[in-house]
Tab-separated table of C-alpha atoms in Angstrom:
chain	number	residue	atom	x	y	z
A	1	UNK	CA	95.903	-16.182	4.602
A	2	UNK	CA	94.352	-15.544	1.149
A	3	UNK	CA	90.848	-14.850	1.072
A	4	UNK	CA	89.141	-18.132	0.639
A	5	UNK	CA	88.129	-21.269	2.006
A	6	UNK	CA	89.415	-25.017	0.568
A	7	UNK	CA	88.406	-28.086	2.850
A	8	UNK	CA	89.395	-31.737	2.511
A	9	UNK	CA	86.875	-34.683	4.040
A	10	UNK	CA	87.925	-37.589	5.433
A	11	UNK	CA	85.530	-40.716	4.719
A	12	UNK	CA	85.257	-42.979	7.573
A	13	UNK	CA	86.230	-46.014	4.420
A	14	UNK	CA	87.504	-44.707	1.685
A	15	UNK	CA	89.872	-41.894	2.317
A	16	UNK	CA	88.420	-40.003	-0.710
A	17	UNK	CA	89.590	-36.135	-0.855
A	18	UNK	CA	86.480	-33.685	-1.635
A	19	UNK	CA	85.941	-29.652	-1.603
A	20	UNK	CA	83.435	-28.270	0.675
A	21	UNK	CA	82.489	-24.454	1.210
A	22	UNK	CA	82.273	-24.836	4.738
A	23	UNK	CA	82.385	-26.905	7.439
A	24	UNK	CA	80.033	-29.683	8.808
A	25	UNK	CA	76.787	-28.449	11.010
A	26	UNK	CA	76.986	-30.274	14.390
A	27	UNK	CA	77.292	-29.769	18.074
A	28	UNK	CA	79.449	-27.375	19.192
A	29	UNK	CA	81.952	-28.385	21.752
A	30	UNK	CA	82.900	-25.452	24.207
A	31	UNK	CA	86.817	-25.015	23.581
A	32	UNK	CA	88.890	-23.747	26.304
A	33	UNK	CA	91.969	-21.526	26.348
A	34	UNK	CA	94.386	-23.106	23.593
A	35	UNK	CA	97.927	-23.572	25.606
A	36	UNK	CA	101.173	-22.320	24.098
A	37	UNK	CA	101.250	-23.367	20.945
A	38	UNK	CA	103.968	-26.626	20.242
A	39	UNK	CA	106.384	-26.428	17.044
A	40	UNK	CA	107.240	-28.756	14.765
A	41	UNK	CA	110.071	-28.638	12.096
A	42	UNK	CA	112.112	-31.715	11.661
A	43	UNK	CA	109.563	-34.458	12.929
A	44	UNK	CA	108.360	-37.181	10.272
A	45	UNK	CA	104.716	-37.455	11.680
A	46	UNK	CA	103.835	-34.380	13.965
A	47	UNK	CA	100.956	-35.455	16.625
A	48	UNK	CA	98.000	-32.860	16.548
A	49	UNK	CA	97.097	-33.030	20.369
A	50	UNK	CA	96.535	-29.137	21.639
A	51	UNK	CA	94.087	-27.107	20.191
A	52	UNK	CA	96.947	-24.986	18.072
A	53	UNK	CA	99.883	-26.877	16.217
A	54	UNK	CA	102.863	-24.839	14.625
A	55	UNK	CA	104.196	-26.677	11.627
A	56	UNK	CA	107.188	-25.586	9.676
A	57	UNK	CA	107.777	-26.605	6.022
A	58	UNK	CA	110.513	-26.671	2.741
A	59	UNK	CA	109.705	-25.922	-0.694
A	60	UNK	CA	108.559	-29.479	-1.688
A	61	UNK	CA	108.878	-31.268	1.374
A	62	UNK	CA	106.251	-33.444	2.862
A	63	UNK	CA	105.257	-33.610	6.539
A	64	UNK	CA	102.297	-36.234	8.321
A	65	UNK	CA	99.908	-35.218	10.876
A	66	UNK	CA	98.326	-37.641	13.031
A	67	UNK	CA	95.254	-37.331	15.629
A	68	UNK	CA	94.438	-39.310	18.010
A	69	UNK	CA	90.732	-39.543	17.253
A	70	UNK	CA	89.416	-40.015	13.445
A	71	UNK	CA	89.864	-37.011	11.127
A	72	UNK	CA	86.210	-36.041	9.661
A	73	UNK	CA	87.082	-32.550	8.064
A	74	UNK	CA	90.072	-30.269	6.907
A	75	UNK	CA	89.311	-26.992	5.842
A	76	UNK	CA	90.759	-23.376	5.387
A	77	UNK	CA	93.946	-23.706	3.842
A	78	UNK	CA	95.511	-21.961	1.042
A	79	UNK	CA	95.875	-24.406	-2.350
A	80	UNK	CA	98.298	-22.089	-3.647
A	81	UNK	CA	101.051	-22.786	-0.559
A	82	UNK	CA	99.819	-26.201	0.777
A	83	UNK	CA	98.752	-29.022	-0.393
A	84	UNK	CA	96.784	-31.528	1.760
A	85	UNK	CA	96.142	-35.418	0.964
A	86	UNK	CA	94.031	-38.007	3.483
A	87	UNK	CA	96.509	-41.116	4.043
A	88	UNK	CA	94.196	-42.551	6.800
A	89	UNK	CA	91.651	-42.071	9.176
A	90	UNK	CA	94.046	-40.225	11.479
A	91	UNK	CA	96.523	-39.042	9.291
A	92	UNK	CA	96.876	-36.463	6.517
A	93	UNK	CA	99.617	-35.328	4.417
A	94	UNK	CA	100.642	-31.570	4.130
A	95	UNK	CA	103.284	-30.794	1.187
A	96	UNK	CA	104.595	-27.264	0.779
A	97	UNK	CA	104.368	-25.777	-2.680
A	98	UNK	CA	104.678	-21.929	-2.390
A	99	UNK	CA	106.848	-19.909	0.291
A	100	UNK	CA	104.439	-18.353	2.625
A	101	UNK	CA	102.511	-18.915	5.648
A	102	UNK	CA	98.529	-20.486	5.729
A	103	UNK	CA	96.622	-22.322	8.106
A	104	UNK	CA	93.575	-24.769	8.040
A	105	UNK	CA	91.082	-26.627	10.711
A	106	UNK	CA	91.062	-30.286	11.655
A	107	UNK	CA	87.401	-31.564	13.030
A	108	UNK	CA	87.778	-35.074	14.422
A	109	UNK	CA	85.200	-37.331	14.802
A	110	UNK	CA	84.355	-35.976	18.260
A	111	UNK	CA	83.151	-33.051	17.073
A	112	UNK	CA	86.891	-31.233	18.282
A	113	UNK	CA	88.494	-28.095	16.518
A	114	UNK	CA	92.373	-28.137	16.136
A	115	UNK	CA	94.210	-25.587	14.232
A	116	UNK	CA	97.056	-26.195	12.177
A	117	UNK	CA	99.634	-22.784	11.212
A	118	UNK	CA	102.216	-23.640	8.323
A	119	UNK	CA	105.026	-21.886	7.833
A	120	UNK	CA	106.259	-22.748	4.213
A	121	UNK	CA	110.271	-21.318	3.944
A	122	UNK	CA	112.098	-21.202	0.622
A	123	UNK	CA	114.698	-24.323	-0.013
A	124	UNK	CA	118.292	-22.854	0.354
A	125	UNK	CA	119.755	-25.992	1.969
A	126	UNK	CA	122.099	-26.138	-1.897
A	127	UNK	CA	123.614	-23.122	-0.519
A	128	UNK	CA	123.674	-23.565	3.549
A	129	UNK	CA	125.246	-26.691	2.668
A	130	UNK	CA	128.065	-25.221	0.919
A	131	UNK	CA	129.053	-22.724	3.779
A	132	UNK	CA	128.983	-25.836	6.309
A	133	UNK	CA	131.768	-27.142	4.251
A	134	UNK	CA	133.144	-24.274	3.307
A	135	UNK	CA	133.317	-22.719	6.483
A	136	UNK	CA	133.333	-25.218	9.329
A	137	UNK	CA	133.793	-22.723	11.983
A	138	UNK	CA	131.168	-20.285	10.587
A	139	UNK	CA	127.988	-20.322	12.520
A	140	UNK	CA	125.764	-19.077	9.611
A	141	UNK	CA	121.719	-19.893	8.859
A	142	UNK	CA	120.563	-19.286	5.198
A	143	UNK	CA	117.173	-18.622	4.906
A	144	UNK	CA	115.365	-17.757	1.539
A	145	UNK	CA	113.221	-14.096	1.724
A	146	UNK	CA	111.244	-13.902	-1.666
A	147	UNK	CA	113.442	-14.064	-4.376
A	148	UNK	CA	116.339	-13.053	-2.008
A	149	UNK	CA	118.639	-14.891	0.706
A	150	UNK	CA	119.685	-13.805	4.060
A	151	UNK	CA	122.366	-14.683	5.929
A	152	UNK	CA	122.909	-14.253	9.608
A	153	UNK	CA	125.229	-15.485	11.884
A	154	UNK	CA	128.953	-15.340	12.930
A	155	UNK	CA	131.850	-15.838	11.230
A	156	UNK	CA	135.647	-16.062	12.914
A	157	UNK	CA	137.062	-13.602	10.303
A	158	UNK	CA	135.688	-10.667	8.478
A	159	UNK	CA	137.400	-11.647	5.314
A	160	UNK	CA	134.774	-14.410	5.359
A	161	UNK	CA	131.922	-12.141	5.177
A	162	UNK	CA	133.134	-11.223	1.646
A	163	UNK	CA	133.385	-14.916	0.470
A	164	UNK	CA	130.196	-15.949	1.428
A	165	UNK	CA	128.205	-12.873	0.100
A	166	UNK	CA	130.512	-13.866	-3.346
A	167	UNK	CA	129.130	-17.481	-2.823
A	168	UNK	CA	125.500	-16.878	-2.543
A	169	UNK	CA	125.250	-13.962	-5.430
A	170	UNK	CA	125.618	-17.080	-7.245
A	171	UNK	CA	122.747	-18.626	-6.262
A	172	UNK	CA	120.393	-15.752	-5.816
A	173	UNK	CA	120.225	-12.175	-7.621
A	174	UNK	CA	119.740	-10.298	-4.089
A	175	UNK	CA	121.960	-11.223	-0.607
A	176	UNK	CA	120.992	-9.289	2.545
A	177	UNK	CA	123.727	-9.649	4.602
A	178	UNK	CA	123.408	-9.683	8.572
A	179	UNK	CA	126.758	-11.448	9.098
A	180	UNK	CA	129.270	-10.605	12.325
A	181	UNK	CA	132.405	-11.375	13.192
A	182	UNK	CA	132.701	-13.469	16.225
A	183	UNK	CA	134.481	-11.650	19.265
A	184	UNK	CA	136.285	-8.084	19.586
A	185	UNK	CA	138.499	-7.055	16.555
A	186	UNK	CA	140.827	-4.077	17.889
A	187	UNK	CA	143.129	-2.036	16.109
A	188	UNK	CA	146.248	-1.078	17.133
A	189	UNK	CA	146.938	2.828	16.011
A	190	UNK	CA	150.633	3.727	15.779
A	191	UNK	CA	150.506	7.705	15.072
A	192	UNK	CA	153.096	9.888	15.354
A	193	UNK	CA	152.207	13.686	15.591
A	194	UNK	CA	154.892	16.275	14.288
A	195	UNK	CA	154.607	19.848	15.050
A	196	UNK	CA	157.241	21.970	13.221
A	197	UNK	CA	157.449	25.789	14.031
A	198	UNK	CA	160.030	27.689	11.643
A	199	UNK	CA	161.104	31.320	12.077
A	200	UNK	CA	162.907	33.144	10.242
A	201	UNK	CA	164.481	36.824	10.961
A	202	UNK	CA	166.104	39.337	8.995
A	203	UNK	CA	167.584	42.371	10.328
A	204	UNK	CA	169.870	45.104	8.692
A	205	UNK	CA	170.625	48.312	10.269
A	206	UNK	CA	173.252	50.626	10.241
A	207	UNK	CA	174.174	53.541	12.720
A	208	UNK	CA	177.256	56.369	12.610
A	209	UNK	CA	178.823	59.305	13.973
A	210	UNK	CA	180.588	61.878	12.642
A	211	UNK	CA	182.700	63.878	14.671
A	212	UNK	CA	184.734	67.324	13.644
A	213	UNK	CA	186.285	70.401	14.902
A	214	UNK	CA	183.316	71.805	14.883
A	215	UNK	CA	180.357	69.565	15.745
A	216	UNK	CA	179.649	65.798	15.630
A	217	UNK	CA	176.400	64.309	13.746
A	218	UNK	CA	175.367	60.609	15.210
A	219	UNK	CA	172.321	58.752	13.722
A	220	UNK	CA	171.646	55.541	16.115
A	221	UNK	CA	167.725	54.459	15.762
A	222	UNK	CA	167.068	51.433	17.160
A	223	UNK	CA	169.865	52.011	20.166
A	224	UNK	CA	172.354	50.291	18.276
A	225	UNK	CA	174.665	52.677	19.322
A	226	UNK	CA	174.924	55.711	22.164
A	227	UNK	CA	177.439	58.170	21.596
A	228	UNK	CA	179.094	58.433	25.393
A	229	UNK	CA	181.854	61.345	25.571
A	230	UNK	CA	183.283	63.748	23.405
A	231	UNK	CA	186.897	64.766	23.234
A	232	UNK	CA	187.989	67.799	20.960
A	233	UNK	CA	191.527	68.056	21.305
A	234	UNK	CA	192.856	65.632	20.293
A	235	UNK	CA	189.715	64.582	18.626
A	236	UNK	CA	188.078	61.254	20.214
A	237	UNK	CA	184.652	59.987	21.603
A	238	UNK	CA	183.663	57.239	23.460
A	239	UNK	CA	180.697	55.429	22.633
A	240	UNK	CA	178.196	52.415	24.191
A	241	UNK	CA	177.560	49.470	21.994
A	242	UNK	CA	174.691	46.958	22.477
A	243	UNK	CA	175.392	43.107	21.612
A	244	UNK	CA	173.286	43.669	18.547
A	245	UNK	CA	175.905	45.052	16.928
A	246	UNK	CA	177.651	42.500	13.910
A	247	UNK	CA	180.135	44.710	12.397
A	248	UNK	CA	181.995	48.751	12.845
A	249	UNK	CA	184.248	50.436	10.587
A	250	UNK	CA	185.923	54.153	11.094
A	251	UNK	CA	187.515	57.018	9.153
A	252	UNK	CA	189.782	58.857	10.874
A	253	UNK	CA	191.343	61.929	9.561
A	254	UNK	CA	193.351	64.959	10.688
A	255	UNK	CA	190.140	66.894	11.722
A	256	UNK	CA	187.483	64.372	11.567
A	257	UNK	CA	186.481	60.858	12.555
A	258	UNK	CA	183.756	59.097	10.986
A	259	UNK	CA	182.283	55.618	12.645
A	260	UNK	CA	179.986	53.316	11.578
A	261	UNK	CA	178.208	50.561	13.463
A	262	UNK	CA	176.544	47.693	11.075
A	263	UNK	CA	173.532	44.994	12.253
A	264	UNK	CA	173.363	42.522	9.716
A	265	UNK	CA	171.684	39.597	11.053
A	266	UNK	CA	169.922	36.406	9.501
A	267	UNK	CA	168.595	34.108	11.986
A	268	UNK	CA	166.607	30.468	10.931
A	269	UNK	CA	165.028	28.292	13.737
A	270	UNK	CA	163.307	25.077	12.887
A	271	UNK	CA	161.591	23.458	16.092
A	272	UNK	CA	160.386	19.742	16.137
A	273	UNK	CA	157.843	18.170	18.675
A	274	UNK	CA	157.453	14.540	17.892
A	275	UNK	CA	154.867	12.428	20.030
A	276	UNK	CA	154.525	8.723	19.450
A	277	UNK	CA	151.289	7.298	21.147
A	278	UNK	CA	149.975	4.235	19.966
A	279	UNK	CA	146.132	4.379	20.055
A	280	UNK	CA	144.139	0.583	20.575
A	281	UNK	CA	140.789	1.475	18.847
A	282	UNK	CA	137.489	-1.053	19.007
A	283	UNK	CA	136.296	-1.643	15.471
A	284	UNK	CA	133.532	0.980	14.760
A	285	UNK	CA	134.446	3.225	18.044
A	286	UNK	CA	136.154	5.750	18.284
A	287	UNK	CA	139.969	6.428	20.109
A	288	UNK	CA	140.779	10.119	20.926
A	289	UNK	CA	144.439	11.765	21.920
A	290	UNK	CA	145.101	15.219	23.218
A	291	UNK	CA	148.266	16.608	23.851
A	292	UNK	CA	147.992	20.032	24.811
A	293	UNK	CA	145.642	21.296	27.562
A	294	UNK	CA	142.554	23.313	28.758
A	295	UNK	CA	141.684	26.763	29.791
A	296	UNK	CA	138.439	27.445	31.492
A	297	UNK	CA	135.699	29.608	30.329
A	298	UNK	CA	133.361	31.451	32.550
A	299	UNK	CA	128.877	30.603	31.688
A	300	UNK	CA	127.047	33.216	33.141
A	301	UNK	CA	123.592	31.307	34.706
A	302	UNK	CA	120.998	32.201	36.386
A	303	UNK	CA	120.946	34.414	39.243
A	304	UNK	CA	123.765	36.161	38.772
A	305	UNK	CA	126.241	32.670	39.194
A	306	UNK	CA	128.609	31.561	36.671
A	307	UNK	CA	129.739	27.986	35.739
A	308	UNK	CA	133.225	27.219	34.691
A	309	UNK	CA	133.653	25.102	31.321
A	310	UNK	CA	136.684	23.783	30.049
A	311	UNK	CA	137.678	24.402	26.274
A	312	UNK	CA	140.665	21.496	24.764
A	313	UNK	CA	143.352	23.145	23.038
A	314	UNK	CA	146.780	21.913	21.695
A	315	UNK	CA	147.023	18.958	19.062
A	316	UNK	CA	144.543	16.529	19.080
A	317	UNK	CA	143.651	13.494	17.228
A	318	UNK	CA	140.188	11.558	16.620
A	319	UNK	CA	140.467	8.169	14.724
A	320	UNK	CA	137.586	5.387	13.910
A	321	UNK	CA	138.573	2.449	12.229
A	322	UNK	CA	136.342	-0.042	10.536
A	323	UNK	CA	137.590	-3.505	9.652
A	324	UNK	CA	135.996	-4.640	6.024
A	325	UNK	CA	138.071	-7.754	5.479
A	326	UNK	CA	140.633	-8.788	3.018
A	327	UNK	CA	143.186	-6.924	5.321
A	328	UNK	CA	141.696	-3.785	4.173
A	329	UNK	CA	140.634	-1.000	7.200
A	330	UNK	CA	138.403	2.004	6.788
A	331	UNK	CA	139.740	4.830	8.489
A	332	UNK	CA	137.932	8.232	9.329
A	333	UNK	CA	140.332	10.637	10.755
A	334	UNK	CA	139.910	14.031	12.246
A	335	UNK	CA	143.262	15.966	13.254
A	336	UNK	CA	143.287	19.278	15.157
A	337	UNK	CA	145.876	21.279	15.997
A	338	UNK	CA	144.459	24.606	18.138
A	339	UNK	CA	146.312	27.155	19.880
A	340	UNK	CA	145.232	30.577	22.467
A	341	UNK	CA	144.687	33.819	20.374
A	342	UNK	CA	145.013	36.420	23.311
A	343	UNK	CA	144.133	38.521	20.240
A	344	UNK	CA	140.932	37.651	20.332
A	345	UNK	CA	140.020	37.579	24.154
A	346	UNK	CA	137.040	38.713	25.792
A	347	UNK	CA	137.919	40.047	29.350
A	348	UNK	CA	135.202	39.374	31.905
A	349	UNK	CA	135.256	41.249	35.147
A	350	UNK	CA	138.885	40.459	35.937
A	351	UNK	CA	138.847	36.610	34.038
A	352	UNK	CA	139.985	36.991	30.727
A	353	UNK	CA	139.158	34.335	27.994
A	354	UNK	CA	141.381	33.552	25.457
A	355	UNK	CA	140.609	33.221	21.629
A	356	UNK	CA	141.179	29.719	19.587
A	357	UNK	CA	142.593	29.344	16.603
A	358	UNK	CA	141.897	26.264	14.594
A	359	UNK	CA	143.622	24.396	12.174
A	360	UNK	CA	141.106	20.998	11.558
A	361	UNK	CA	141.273	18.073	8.650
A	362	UNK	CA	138.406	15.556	8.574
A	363	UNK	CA	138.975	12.527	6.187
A	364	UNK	CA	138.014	8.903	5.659
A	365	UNK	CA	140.486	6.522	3.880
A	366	UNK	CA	140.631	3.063	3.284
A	367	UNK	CA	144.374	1.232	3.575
A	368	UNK	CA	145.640	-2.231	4.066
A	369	UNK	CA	146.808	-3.366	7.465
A	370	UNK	CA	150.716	-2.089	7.703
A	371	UNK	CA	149.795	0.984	5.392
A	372	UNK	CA	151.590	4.420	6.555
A	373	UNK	CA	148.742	7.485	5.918
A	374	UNK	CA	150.581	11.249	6.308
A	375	UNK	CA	148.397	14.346	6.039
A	376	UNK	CA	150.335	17.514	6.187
A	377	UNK	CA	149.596	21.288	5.198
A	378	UNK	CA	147.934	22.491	8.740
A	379	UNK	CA	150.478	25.643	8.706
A	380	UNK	CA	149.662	28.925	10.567
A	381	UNK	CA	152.188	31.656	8.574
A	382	UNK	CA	152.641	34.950	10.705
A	383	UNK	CA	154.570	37.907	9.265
A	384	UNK	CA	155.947	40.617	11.422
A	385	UNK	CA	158.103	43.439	10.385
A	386	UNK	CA	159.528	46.179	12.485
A	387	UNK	CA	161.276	49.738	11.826
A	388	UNK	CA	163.197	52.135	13.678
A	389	UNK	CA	164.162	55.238	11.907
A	390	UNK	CA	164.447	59.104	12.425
A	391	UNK	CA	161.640	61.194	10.810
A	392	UNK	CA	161.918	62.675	7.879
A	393	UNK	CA	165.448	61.342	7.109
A	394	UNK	CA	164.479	57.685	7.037
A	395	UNK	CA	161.742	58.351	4.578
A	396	UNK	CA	164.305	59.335	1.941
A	397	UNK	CA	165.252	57.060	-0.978
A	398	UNK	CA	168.567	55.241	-0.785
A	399	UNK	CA	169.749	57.699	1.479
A	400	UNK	CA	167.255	57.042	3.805
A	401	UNK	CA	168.683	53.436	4.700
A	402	UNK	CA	171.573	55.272	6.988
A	403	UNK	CA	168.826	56.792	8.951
A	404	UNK	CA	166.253	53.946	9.852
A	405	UNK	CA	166.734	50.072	11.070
C-alpha cells in the first residue's frame, strides 16, 4: 500500500463523495480477534460482515459492497489502483484501475471498523478465452504478471505447450511458462550395443639344415624345426616338425642335403557381440544398462578392517531423454565401454586389484521420434610384435632373415 491516506464519506442524505485526512474522532469500540478472512471474486454485491473482507478484482471491472449497518466513512485506499464511489447508505462501489493490491477501512454508523484487501489482477480473459477453445482438454489459468503473462496448468500433449506459448507471444512481449503435461510420458529406448574386436597376425619365419660329409649346420629359432638323427652313409636325417610349419623344400645332392622349413602365416579375426535391450526411460530420468560385471576392491578403515567395494566394468550405457514436443526428443547419452588392465594392478596382501581402462562418450542430441543415433570410434588399438632369432646372425642385413623368426 502506497504511502498515503484517501477517504470517502458517506452522508446520511446525500451520498456526496469527500476527501478527509483521517478518520472521524469517536468512541472506540473494542474489536476482537478478526476470523479467517472470507474471499470474494465472482460475486455481484460482496456482504462486508467480518471484521476482514478479501476482494478480488479485473482491470476495469466493478464490484458492490454492502453492510449491514449505514456506511459513515471509507478511508485508506490507494487512488491510483481503486477507485471507490458511495451508491447508498450501505453500499459502495469499488472499480479496479491499476494491477496491484490496496486496502481501505469501512466505519459504519455504529462506530465498527471493517477492513477491506483488494487484489486488482491484470485482464487476460482475450487470451484465456482463446486456449478454452483452442484447447478444450487443456486445464490452463492465464494470469497477467506486470507487463508479462503466466501460464500454468496441464496440457494432454507436450506439443501443446509450444502452441500456446506461440499464442500468447502475441498478446504479450514476455510468457513465463509453468505448463505440464498431464500424466507419465515414457520412452521406449531400442539400443543395440556392438562390440567388434579385430586381430590381425603376421608371421614369417624360415628354418634349415644343411647336412654334408663332413658336418651339418641347422638354424631353427623359434622351434620350428628340431633336427632328430643323423645318418652319414648314405647321407639322411630325421627331423621333428611343429604344426607351425606352412611350407619345406630340400636339395639333395651326391654329398649334401639342404632342407628348408618355411612359416608364412596371415591370420584376420573379426569378433562381433551384439546386445539388443530395449530401455523404457521416464521423461527427465534417467535408464542405465550394464553388460559386463564387477570386481571388488578392498577400503582399508579404521582399525585395521577393510570394506569391500564393487567397481562396474564391461559396456555400459546411461540415457536421459527429454520430451520437447513436436515429436522432437532431447537425448543426453553417456556410453562406456571399460575393461581389467592387470597391467596396472595394485596387489594387496594376497588380493590383487585390477586396473580399468576407459573408453567414455558423453553427448546430448536432439532427434525426432523413430530417429536412428550411431556413435562409433571407442577403439582400444594394441600392437605386439615378437622375434626369435640367433645372436649375432639374425642382426645381419638380408642375410639375417634365415637366422631369426
Amino acid at each position: 500500500m502506497r504511502g498515503f491516506h484517501h477517504s470517502v464519506q458517506v452522508a446520511a442524505m446525500l451520498l456526496a463523495l469527500s476527501s478527509s485526512s483521517g478518520l472521524f474522532c469517536g468512541t472506540r469500540h473494542a474489536v476482537a480477534q478478526p476470523p479467517e478472512p472470507t474471499s470474494a471474486v465472482n460475486d455481484v454485491a460482496v456482504p462486508i460482515t467480518s471484521s476482514r473482507t478479501q476482494v478480488e478484482l479485473v482491470e476495469k471491472f466493478t464490484k458492490v459492497l454492502e453492510t449491514k449497518n449505514r456506511i459513515v466513512r471509507v478511508n485508506g485506499f490507494d487512488p491510483l489502483i481503486l477507485n471507490v464511489m458511495a451508491l447508498s447508505e450501505h453500499r459502495i462501489s469499488v472499480t479496479a484501475l491499476l494491477q496491484g493490491m490496496t486496502s481501505f477501512i469501512i466505519t459504519d454508523e455504529t462506530g465498527a471498523n471493517f477492513t477491506a484487501e483488494v487484489f486488482v489482477k491484470g485482464d487476460a480473459r482475450a487470451l484465456q478465452m482463446l486456449i478454452d477453445r483452442k484447447f478444450p482438454n487443456a486445464s490452463v489459468e492465464v494470469f497477467k504478471v506486470q507487463e508479462a503473462v503466466a501460464l500454468r496448468g496441464w496440457v494432454t500433449q507436450s506439443e501443446h505447450i509450444t502452441q500456446i506459448v506461440e499464442f500468447a507471444e502475441q498478446y504479450y512481449p514476455k510468457v513465463l511458462n509453468h505448463m505440464k503435461v498431464g500424466g507419465v510420458q515414457q520412452v521406449l529406448l531400442k539400443v543395440k550395443v556392438m562390440e567388434a574386436q579385430r586381430s590381425l597376425i603376421r608371421e614369417l619365419g624360415m628354418n634349415f639344415t644343411y647336412l654334408s660329409r663332413s658336418g651339418y649346420v641347422n638354424s631353427a629359432p623359434g622351434a620350428l624345426n628340431t633336427l632328430g638323427t643323423v645318418t652319414y652313409s648314405p647321407l639322411a636325417f630325421t627331423s621333428t616338425n611343429s604344426p607351425d610349419v606352412t611350407g619345406s623344400f630340400g636339395i639333395v645332392g651326391n654329398n649334401s642335403i639342404f632342407n628348408s622349413y618355411i612359416s608364412a602365416l596371415h591370420n584376420e579375426a573379426l569378433l562381433k557381440v551384439l546386445a539388443e535391450p530395449e530401455m523404457v526411460a521416464t521423461n527427465g530420468r534417467p535408464a542405465t544398462m550394464l553388460s559386463g560385471g564387477e570386481f571388488p576392491i578392498l577400503v582399508p578403515q579404521s582399525l585395521g578392517t577393510v570394506s569391500i567395494q564393487w567397481r562396474e566394468f564391461g559396456v555400459r550405457l546411461e540415457a536421459v531423454p527429454f520430451v520437447l514436443g513436436g515429436g522432437a526428443l532431447r537425448l543426453d547419452l553417456q556410453p562406456e565401454v571399460s575393461e581389467r588392465d592387470f597391467s596396472n594392478a595394485v596387489t594387496v596382501g594376497s588380493t590383487t586389484v585390477p586396473g580399468l581402462t576407459v573408453r567414455r562418450v558423453n553427448t546430448q542430441v536432439e532427434m525426432k521420434f523413430g530417429q536412428t543415433l550411431m556413435l562409433a570410434g571407442l577403439i582400444s588399438k594394441r600392437q605386439t610384435s615378437t622375434t626369435h632369432k640367433i645372436p649375432v646372425l639374425g642382426e645381419l642385413p638380408y642375410v639375417g632373415a634365415a637366422f631369426r623368426r
